[in-house]
Structure formats: C-alpha cells, structure tokens
Coordinates of C-alpha atoms in Angstrom, one line a residue:
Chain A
X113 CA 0.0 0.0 0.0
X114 CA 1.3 3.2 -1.2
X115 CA 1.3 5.7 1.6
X116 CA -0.5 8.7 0.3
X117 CA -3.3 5.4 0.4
X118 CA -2.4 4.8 3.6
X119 CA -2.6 7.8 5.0
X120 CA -6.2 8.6 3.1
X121 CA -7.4 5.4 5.5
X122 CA -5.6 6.6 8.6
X123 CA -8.0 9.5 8.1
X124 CA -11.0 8.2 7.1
X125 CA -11.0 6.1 10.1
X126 CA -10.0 9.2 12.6
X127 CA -13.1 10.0 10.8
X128 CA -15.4 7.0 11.3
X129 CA -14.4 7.3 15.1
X130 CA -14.6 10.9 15.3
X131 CA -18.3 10.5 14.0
X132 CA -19.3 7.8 16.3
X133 CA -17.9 9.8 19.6
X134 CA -19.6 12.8 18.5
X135 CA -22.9 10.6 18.5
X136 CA -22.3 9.3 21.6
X137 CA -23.9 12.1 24.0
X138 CA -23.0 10.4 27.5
X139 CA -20.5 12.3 28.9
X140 CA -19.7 15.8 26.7
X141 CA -15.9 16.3 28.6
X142 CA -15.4 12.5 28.0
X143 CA -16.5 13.2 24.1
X144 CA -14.2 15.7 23.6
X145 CA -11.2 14.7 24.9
X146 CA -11.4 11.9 22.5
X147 CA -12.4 13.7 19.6
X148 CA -9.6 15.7 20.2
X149 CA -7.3 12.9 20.6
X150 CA -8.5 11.1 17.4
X151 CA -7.5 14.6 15.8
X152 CA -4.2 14.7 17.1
X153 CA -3.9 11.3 16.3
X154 CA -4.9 11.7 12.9
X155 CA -1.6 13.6 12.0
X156 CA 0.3 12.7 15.3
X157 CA 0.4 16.4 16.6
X158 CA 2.2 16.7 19.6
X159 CA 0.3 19.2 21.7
X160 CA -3.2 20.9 21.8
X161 CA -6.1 21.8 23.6
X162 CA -10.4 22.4 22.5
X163 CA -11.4 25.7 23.5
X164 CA -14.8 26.8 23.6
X165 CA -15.7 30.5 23.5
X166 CA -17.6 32.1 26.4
X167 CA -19.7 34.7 24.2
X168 CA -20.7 36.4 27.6
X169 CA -17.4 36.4 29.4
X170 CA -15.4 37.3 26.2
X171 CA -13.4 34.5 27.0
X172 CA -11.8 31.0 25.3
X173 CA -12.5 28.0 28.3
X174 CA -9.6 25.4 27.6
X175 CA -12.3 21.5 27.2
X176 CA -9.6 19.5 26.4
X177 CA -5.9 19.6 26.3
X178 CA -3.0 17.3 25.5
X179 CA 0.5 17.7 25.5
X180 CA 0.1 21.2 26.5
X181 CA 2.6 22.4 29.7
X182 CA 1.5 22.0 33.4
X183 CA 0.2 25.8 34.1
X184 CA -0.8 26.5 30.7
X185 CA -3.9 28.8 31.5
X186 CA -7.4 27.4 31.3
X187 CA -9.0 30.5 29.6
X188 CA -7.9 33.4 27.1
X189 CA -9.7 36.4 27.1
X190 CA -10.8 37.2 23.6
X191 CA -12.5 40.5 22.4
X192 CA -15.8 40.3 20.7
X193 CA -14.6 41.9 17.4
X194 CA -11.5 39.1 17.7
X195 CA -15.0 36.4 17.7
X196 CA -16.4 37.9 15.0
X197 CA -13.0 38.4 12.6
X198 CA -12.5 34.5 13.6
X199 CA -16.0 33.6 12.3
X200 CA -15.8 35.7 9.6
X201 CA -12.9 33.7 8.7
X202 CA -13.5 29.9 9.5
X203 CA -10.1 28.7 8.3
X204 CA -7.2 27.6 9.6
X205 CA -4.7 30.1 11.4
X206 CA -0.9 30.0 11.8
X207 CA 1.4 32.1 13.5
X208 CA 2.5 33.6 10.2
X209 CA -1.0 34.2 8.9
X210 CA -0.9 37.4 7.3
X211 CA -4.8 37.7 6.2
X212 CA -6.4 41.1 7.9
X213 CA -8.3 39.4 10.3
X214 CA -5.7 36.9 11.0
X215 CA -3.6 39.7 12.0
X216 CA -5.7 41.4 14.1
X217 CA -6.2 38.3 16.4
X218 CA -2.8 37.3 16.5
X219 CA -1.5 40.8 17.2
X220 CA -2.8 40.8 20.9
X221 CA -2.8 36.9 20.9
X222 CA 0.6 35.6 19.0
X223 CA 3.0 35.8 21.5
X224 CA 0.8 33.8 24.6
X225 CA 0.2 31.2 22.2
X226 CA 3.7 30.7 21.3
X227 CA 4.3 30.7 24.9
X228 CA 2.4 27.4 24.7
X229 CA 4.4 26.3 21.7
X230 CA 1.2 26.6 19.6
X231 CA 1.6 26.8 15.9
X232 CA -1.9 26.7 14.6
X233 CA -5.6 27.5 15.2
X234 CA -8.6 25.9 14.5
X235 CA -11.2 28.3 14.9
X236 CA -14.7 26.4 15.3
X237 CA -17.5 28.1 13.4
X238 CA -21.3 26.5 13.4
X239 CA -23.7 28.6 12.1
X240 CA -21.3 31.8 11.6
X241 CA -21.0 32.0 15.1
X242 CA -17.3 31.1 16.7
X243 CA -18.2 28.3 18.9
X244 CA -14.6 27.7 20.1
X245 CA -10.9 27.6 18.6
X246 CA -8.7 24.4 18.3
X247 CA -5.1 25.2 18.9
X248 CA -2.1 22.9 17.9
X249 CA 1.1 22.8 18.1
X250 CA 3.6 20.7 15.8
X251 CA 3.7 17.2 14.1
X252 CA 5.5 14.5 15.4
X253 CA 7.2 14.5 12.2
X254 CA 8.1 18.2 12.4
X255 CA 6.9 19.0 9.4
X256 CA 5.2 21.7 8.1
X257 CA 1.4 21.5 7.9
X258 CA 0.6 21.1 4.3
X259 CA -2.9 21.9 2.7
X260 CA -4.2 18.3 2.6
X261 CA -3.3 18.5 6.1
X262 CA -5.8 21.8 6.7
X263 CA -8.3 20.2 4.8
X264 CA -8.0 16.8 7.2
X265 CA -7.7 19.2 10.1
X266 CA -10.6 21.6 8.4
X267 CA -13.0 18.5 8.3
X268 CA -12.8 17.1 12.0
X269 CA -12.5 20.2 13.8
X270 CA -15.8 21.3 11.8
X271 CA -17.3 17.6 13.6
X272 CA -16.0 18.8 16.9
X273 CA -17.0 22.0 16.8
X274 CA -21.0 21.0 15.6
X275 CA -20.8 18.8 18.7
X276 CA -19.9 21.3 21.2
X277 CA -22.9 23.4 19.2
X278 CA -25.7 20.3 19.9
X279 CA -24.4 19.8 23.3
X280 CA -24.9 23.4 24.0
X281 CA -28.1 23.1 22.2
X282 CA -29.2 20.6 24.4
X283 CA -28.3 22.3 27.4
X284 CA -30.4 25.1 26.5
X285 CA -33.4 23.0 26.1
X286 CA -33.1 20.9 29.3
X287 CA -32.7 24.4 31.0
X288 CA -36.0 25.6 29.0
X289 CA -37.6 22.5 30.0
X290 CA -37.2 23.1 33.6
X291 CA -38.0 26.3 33.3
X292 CA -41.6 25.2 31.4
X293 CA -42.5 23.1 34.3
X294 CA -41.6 25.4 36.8
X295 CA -43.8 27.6 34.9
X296 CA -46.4 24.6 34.6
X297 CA -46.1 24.2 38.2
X298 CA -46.7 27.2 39.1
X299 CA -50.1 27.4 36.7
X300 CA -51.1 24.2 38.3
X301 CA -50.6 25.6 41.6
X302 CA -52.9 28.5 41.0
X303 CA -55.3 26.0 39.2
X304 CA -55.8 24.4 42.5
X305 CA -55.8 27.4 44.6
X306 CA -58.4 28.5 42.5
X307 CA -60.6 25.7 42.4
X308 CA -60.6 26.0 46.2
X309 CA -61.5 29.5 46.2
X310 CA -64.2 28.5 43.7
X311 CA -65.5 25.5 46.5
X312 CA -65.1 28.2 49.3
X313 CA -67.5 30.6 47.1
X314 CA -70.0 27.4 46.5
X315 CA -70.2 26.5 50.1
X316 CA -70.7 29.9 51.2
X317 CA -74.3 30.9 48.8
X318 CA -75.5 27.7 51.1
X319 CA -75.3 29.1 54.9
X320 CA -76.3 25.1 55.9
X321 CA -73.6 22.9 54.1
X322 CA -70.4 25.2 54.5
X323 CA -67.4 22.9 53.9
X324 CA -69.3 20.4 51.9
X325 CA -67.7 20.8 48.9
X326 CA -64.3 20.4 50.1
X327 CA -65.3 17.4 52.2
X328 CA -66.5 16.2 48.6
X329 CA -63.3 16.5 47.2
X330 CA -61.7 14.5 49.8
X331 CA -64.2 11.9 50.4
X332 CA -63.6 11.3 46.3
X333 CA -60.1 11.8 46.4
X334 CA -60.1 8.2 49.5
X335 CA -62.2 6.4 47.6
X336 CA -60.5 7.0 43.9
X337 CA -57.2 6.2 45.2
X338 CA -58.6 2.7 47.2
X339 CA -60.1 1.9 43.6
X340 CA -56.3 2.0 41.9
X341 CA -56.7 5.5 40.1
X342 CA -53.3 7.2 39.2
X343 CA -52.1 10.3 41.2
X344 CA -53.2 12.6 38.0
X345 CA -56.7 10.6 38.4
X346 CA -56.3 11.2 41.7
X347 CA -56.0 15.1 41.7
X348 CA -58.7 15.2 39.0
X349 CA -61.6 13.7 40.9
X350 CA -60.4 15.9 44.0
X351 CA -61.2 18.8 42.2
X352 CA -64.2 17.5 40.5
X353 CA -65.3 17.2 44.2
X354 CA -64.6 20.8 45.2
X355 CA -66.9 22.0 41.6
X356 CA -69.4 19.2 41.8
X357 CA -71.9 22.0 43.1
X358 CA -70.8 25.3 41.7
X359 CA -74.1 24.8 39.8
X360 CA -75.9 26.4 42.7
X361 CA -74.3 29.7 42.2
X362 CA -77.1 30.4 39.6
X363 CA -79.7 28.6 42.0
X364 CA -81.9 31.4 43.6
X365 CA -80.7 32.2 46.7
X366 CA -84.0 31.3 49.2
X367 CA -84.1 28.1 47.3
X368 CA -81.3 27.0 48.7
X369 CA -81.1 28.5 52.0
X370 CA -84.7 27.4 52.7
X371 CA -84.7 25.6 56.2
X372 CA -87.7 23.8 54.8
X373 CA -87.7 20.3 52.6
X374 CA -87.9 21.5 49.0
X375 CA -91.4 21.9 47.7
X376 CA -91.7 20.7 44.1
X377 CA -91.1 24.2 42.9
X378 CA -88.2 24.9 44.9
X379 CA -86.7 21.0 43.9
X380 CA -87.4 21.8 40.4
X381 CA -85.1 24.7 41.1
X382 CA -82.5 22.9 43.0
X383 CA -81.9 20.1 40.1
X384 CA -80.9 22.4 37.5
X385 CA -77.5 22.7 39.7
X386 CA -75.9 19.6 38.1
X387 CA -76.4 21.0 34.3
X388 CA -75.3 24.8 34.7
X389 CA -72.4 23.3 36.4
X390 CA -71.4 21.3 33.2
X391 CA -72.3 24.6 31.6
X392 CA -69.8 26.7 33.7
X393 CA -67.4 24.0 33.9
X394 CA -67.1 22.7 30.5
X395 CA -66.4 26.6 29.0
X396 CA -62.6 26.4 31.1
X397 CA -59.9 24.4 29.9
X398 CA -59.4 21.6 32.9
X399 CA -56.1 19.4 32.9
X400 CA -58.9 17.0 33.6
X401 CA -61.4 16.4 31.2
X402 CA -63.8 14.7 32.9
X403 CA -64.8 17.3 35.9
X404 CA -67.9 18.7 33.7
X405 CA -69.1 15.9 33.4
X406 CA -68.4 14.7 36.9
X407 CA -70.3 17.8 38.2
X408 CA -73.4 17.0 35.4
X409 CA -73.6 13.4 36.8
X410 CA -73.2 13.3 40.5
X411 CA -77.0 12.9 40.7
X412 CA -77.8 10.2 38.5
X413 CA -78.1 6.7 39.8
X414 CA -77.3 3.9 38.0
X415 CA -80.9 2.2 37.8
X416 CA -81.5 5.2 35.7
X417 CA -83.5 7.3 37.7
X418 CA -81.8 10.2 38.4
X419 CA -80.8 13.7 36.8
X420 CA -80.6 15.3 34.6
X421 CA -80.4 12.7 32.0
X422 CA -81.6 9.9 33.5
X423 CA -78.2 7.7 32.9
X424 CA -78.0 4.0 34.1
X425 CA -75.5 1.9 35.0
X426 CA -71.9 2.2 32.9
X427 CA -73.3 5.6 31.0
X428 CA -72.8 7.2 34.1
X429 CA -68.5 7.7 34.3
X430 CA -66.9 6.1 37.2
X431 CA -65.5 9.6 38.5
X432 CA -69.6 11.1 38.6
X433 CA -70.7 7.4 40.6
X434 CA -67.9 8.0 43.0
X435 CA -68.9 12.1 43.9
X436 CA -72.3 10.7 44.2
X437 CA -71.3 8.7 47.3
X438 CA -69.1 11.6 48.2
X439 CA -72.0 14.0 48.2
X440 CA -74.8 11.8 49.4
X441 CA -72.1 11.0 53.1
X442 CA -71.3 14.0 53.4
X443 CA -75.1 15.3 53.5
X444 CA -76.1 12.7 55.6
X445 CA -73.2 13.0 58.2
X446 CA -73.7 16.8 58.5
X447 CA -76.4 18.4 60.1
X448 CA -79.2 19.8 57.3
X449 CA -82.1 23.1 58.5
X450 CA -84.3 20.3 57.8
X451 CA -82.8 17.4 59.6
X452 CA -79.9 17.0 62.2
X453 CA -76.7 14.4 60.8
X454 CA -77.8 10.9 60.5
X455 CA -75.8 8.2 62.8
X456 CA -73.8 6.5 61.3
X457 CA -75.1 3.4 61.3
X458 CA -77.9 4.7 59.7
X459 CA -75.8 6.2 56.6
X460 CA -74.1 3.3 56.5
X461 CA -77.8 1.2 56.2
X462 CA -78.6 3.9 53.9
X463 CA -75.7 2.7 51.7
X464 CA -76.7 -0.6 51.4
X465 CA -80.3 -0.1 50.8
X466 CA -79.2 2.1 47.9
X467 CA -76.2 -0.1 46.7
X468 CA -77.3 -1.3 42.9
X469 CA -80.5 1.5 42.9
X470 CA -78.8 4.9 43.1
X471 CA -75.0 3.5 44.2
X472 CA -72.4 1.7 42.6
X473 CA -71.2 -1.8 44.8
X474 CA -67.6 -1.0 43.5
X475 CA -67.6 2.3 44.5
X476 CA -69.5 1.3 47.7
X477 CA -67.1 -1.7 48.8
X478 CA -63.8 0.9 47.8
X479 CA -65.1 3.2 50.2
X480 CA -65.6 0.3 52.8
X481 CA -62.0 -0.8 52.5
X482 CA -60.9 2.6 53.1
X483 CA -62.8 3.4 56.4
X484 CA -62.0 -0.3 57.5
X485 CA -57.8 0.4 56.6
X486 CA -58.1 3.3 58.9
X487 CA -59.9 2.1 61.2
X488 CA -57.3 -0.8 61.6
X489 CA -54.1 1.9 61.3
X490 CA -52.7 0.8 58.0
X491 CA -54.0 3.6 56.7
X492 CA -53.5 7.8 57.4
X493 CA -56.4 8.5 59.1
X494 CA -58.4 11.0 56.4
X495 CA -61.8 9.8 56.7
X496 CA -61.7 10.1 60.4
X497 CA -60.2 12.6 61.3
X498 CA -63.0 14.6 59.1
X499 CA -65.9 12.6 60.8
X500 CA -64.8 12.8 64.0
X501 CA -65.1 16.7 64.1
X502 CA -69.4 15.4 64.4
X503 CA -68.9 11.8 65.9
X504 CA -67.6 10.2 68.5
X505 CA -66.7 6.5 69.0
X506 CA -66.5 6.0 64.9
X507 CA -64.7 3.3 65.1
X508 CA -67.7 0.9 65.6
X509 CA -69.0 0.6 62.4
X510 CA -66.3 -1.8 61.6
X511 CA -69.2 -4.5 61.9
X512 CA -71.5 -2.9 59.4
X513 CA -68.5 -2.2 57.2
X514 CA -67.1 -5.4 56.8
X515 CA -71.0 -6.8 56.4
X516 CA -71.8 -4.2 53.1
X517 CA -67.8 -6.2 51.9
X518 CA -69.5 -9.6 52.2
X519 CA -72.9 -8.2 50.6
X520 CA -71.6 -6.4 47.8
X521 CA -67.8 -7.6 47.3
X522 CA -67.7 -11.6 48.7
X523 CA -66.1 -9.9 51.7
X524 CA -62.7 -8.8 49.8
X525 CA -60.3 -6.4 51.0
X526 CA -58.4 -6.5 47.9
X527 CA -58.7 -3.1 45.9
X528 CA -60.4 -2.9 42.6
X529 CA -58.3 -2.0 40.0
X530 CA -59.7 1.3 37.7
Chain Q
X1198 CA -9.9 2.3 33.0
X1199 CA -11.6 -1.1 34.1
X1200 CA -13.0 -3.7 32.8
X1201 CA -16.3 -5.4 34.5
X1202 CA -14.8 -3.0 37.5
X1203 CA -12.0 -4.6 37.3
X1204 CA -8.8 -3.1 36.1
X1205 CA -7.0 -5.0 33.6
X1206 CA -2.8 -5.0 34.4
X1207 CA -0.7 -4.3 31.5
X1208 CA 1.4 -7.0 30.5
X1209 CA 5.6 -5.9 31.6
X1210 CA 8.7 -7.4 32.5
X1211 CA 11.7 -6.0 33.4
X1212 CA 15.6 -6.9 31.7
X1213 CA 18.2 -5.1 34.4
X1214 CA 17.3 -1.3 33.8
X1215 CA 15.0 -1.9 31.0
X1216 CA 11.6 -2.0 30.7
X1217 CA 9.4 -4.1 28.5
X1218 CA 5.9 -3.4 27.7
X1219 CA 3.4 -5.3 25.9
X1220 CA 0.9 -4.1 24.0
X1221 CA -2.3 -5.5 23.1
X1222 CA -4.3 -6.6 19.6
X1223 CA -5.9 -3.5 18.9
X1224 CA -4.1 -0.2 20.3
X1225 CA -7.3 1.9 20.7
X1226 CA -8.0 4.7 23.8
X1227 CA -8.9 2.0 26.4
X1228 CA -5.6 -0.3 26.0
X1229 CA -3.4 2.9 24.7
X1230 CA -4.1 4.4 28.7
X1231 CA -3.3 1.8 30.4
X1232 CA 0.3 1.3 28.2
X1233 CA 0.7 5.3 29.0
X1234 CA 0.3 4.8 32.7
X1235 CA 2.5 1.9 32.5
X1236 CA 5.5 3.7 30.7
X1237 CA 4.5 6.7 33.0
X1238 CA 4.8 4.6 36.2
X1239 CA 8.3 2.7 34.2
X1240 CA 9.6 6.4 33.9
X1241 CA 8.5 8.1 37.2
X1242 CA 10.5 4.7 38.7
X1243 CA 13.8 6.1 37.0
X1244 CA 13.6 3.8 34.0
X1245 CA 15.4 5.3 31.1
X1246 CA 14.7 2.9 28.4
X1247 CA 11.4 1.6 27.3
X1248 CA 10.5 -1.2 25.0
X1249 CA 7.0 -1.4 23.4
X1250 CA 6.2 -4.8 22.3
X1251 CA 3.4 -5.0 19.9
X1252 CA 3.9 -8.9 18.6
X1253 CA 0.2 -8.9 19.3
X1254 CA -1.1 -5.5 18.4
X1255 CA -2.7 -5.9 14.8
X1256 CA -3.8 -2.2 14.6
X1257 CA -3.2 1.1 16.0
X1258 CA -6.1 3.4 15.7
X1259 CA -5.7 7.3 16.0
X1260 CA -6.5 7.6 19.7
X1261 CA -3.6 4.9 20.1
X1262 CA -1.2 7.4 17.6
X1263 CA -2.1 10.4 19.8
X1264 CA -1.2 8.2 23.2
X1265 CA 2.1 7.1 21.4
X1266 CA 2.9 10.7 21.3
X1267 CA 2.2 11.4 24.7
X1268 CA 4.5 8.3 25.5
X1269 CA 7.2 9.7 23.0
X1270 CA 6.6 13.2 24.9
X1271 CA 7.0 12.0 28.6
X1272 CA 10.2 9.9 27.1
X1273 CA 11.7 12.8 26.2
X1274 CA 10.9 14.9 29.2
X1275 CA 12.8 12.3 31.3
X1276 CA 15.2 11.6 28.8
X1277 CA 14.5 8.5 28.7
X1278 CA 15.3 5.9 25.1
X1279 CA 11.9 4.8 23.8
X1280 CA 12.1 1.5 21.5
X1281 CA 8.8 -0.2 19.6
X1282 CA 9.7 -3.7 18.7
X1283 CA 8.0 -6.2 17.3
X1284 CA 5.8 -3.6 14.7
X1285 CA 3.7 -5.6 12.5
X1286 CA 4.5 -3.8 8.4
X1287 CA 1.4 -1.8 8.0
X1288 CA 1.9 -0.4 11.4
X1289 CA 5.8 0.5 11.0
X1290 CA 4.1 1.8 7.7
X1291 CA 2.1 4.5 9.5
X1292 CA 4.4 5.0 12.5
X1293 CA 6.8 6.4 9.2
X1294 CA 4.4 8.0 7.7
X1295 CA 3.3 9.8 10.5
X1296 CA 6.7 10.7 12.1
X1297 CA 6.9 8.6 15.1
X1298 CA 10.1 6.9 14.0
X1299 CA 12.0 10.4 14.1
X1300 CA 11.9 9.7 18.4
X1301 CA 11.8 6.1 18.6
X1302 CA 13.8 3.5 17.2
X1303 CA 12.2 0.6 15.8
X1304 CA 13.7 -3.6 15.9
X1305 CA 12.2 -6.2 14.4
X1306 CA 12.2 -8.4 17.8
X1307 CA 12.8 -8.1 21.7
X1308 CA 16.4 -9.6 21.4
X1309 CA 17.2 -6.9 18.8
X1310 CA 15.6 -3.9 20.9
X1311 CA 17.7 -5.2 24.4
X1312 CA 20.6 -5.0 22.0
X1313 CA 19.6 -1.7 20.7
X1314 CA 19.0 -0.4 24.1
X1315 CA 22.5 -2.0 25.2
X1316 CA 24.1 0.2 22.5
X1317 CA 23.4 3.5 24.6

C-alpha cells in the first residue's frame, strides 16, 4: 500500500471514530477529549487543547488539552470583534497568517500562544457564530502543515466544533424544559388554589352545608385512590369534588337556604344545579377532562332514575358514581335546617339499601376498604379525622363495614383496580 | 480504565534497567491508557529505556497514535530511550508515515531492541 493510500485510510477512520464519539452524548468532557485525541492522532500532533468561547465572558475555556505544559492557563480572554474576525474567517490560522483578520487576532494573541508552543488554530464556526478555537502545536514528524493537512484538520474540527454546538443546544433545552414546568407548576398551583376559592364561594351561597364541597373533594379523592386511580386521576376527581356543586351559584338564593324540605317548585329549582355546572365548567380548559361531566352526573343513579339525563349503569362515568357517594355522606353526616346528621349506622344502612338503585357496589365496597384500613391503622387516618369533628366512637362501624364487603364484594379487602 | 470493574494489568517485564511493555491486539484509547500509565509509572520509577512490544497489536487506531505521542513526549521529558519492537509492516508503515520513528527507534524483535538499548 502506497502511503498517500495509507494515510487517506488513517484519516478516514479518525473520521469514522470521530463521528461515532460525536454521536455518543454520554458524557460531553469524556467526548471531547477523545475527539480531540483522534485529531491529534490523525496527524500525530504533539500538543493541543479544545477551547470553547464564552460569548458572555469574552473568553476562550480550555475543554480539552493534551500535551500542552503544566500551568498552561485554562482561559484566554478574547474581544468580541476578535470572535467575530474568527468567524468571519472559519479557516485555519498560523502564526504567520498574514490575512487582515488573522492579523488582528494574532497581534494581541501571537505571542501567549507561542508561549504554549502553539503553531496553529482551528477556529470552530457552526452557524457563523465562533463556537470555540482548536489550537495545535507541531507534528510528530516536524513538518510543516501542508494543505491536505488543513483540509483533514478543516474536516474534523468542523465535527467537533457542531458537537460542542448540539451539546450546547441541548443544554439550552433541558434548562427551557425546567423552566416550562416550573412555569407549569406554578399554573397548576394556582389552578388548585383556585378551584378551592371556587368550593369556598359554592359552600358559602349555602349558609347550611359550609365545607361540603371540600369534604367532597376528599371523600372522592379516598375512595379513587382505594379503587387504583393514578395520582393525576387522583387530583382530578379531588377537584371535581370541590366543583361538583358550583351549579348552585345560579340557583336562587331562598331556594337553597330554605330551612324547609324543598317543595316541588323549589326542587325543580335545586336540580338544575348539576347542568349549569357542566355549563360553567365545561367553558374552562381543565387538565382534567372529565370534571364537567363529573359535576353533570353526581346525581344520576345507576338504575336510571336520576338527573338530569336519566343515565344508568356504565353511562354514568366512574369519577360522577364515585362524587355521588361523596355527596350523598357527606349530606347525611352533617347536620341539614331540615334534619340533624344521620348516625352513622344509619348512613351506613342507607348505603346498602341504595347499593345497585342509586349507588355503585364497587364504589361502595372501595369506600368500605378505606374506612375499614383506617380504622385498623394501615391507613392515614383521612376519613376520620374529618368525621370525627361530628362523631364520636366512629370506630364501631367496623361490623356494618365489613357486612356491606360480604354483601356487595364476597367480603374482599383487595382493591379494585380502575 | 476497568473492565467489569476490574482493572485489567498491563502486560511488563523487566531486563536489568529496561523495561518491556506489551501491547495488546488493537491499540485503541482503552488499551493505549493503560500502556501510558505503565511507561509513565516505568519512567517516574527512574527507567530510562522503554521497549514497546506489539507482537500482538494488529492495529493502532488514531486515539492509540495520539497516546504514542504522549509516551514519545513524557520519554523525552525524562530523557529516557523509547524502543517499539515487534511492529507488525502496516503499522511501521504508519508510525513512518506519520513521524513517530523520528523519536523512537524501531527492531524487528525483543532480542534486537535489548541489543539496541544496550548500545546507549
């Protein structure tokens, strides 16, 4: 093999490996040095180092250096018009360069660089932007660089130079990224805080049920996460609790503060709640895009007669059936104008009357498990601690608990998955 | 640089105040460090010649050039005699080519490298 042959494959597979470091994004310094080695190796330059320019602090960082003395300085200052002359020119520099902008540079840099024993730059252009400058010193064979060699040279300092350019790239868009979901973060906080000034502003039209839709929220949020949901499930059926009723805001206020039972006129009234709250709802944008229709069907039952449209069974979604049992235990453990709080024994027969008329038996035996797991302590006590502001001794029920498990579940703890 | 975590020793024997280093099948970054550390170590050690075997090494890829260099260059600092024996053609070839005979002396065996080395 003749060695101008030779030395074409010595290159080309500098080049091969250069190319499959640059793809390798693991560990950037770890990329470079080699890259740079593979360049130095390509022509068996003695000495060099990878800068890469600083375009804010107007300086040249040293990435990667080889051969190059101990206390050779890890950054060059470099003026911005000294940038833009290198860009400008994107070819390879030596000390004797006599080109105008060549001159200029080397002027204030010529003699620190042969300090170093550098004989040649590199200067790394992506985009017409100076991304960086390779310097070098001499070949092993102490030779002059010829032009083949500036066009070897030319060709993988242009691959090193794009791949500080993508890793920089990248950098900037993992920053933007966590700078998005701060920002997402932050919307979602005021989402929520907003939701639970909307729930504060429902609960406060009705003088008698203050707190109810909050309780709502959290008696939904037990039972979703007992049935399997996911946290985002989770978070979406908790707010769907604290809107369920924001349909009353448009409900007359005497209707609804009436310390009477509802006469047909005034019920009429009240069960248009559940439709202008899939009307107010279903105009905002919700991460969750079920909660208008959670707040539309919280009073349907699933042998079909309830409101507004009369759904049955699985036409009702899972999120409405479980605010339904939300709703109807909170307003039977809390004290009505019309009726003081039910024991709870008698919610809890209440429950299983209605199991398969107007509630679910998954959605029933899910809420069982849950009072029942903190009841025995392997659970944070949630349910409890919000019942037992109105009962005492609530730990009782355990009995009637387990007995609506054996009616409506075989008696299963397990939880049913979603 | 290890191996499965473990680090892999670099093959080396010592003839009175001469060290012998063997090089592996495919002289590439990973094996091309541990040779450097090795000649480094030989050198720090106040060896002053150093033979690089490469009976075994079928190629030398541009990492291992650049690394050869840096042997050739810490060589010199301690003026120390650097000797590559055993250098298959295609690899003297390049090693020409690319200049690295200029600071090392080449022999076509171990027996002819000691002698070499026993010249100085």
């Amino acid at each position: 093999m003749d060695t101008d042959t030779q030395r074409l494959l010595h290159t080309f597979s500098a080049l091969a490996d250069l190319g499959q470091e640059i793809a390798d994004t693991g560990d950037f310094e770890e990329m470079l040095r080699n890259s740079f080695h593979l360049l130095l190796g390509s022509l068996a330059i003695r000495r060099g180092g990878v800068t890469e320019y600083d375009r804010e602090g107007h300086q040249l960082r040293l990435v990667a250096a080889r051969g190059l003395g101990v206390g050779t300085s890890e950054t060059f200052n470099i003026a911005a018009h000294h940038a833009r002359d290198l860009a400008s020119l994107g070819s390879a520099i030596t000390l004797a360069d006599a080109t105008k902008e060549a001159e200029r540079f080397l002027e204030d840099h010529k003699s620190e660089l042969a300090s170093i024993e550098i004989d040649l730059l590199l200067p790394l252009v992506v985009r017409e932007r100076l991304i960086g400058i390779v310097l070098l010193g001499e070949k092993a064979s102490g030779e002059k660089f010829t032009e083949e060699d500036f066009e070897t040279l030319k060709v993988l300092s242009r691959h090193i130079g794009v791949g500080i350019h993508s890793h920089r790239l990248l950098e900037e868009v993992e920053h933007k990224a966590i700078e998005n979901q701060k920002l997402y973060d932050g919307l979602r906080k005021i989402y929520k805080e907003t939701v639970h000034a909307f729930a504060a502003a429902i609960d406060i039209k009705d003088r008698y049920t203050q707190g109810h839709s909050v309780r709502v929220g959290k008696y939904s949020e037990i039972i979703a996460r007992e049935m399997g949901w996911s946290d985002d499930e989770v978070e979406g059926i908790t707010i769907a609790g604290y809107l369920h009723d924001i349909g009353k805001l448009i409900v007359d206020l005497s209707v609804i503060n009436s310390p009477e039972r509802f006469s047909a006129k005034e019920s009429k009234e009240m069960s248009r709640h559940p439709s202008a709250g899939y009307e107010i709802l279903a105009r905002i944008n919700h991460p969750y895009a079920e909660i208008p229709l959670m707040a539309r069907y919280h009073h349907e039952r699933i042998d079909g007669n309830g409101y507004p449209d009369g759904l049955k069974g699985d036409q009702i979604p899972p999120g409405a059936k479980i605010v339904t049992l939300a709703d109807s235990f909170d307003a039977m453990t809390t004290d009505r104008p019309y009726r003081n709080k039910l024991p709870l024994e008698d919610v809890l027969e209440d429950f299983r009357a209605n199991t398969g008329t107007q509630f679910d038996p998954v959605v029933v035996c899910a809420f069982c498990r849950a009072f029942l797991k903190e009841i025995e302590g392997s659970k944070e006590r949630r349910l409890l601690n919000l019942l037992n502001r109105n009962y005492d001794n609530v730990e009782s029920v355990s009995p009637l608990l387990n007995q609506l498990l054996v009616d409506f579940d075989g008696g299963s703890l397990a939880a049913t998955a979603h | 640089m290890t191996d499965a975590g473990r680090e892999i020793a670099v093959q080396s024997r010592s003839v009175g105040d001469v060290a012998i280093i063997y090089a592996s099948d495919y002289l590439n970054k990973l094996s091309g460090e541990r040779i450097e550390r090795e000649c480094r170590r030989q050198l720090e050690s106040g060896c002053r010649t150093l033979i690089i075997n490469f009976r075994d090494t079928e190629l030398v890829n541009s990492i291992g050039v650049s690394i050869l260099v840096g042997v050739i260059d810490a060589a010199e600092q301690s003026t120390a005699r650097l000797i590559f024996s055993d250098v298959n053609n295609h690899t003297a070839n390049l090693f020409e080519m690319l200049g690295l005979t200029r600071h090392v002396s080449l022999a076509t065996n171990e027996d002819e490298a000691l002698s070499l080395a026993a010249q100085i």
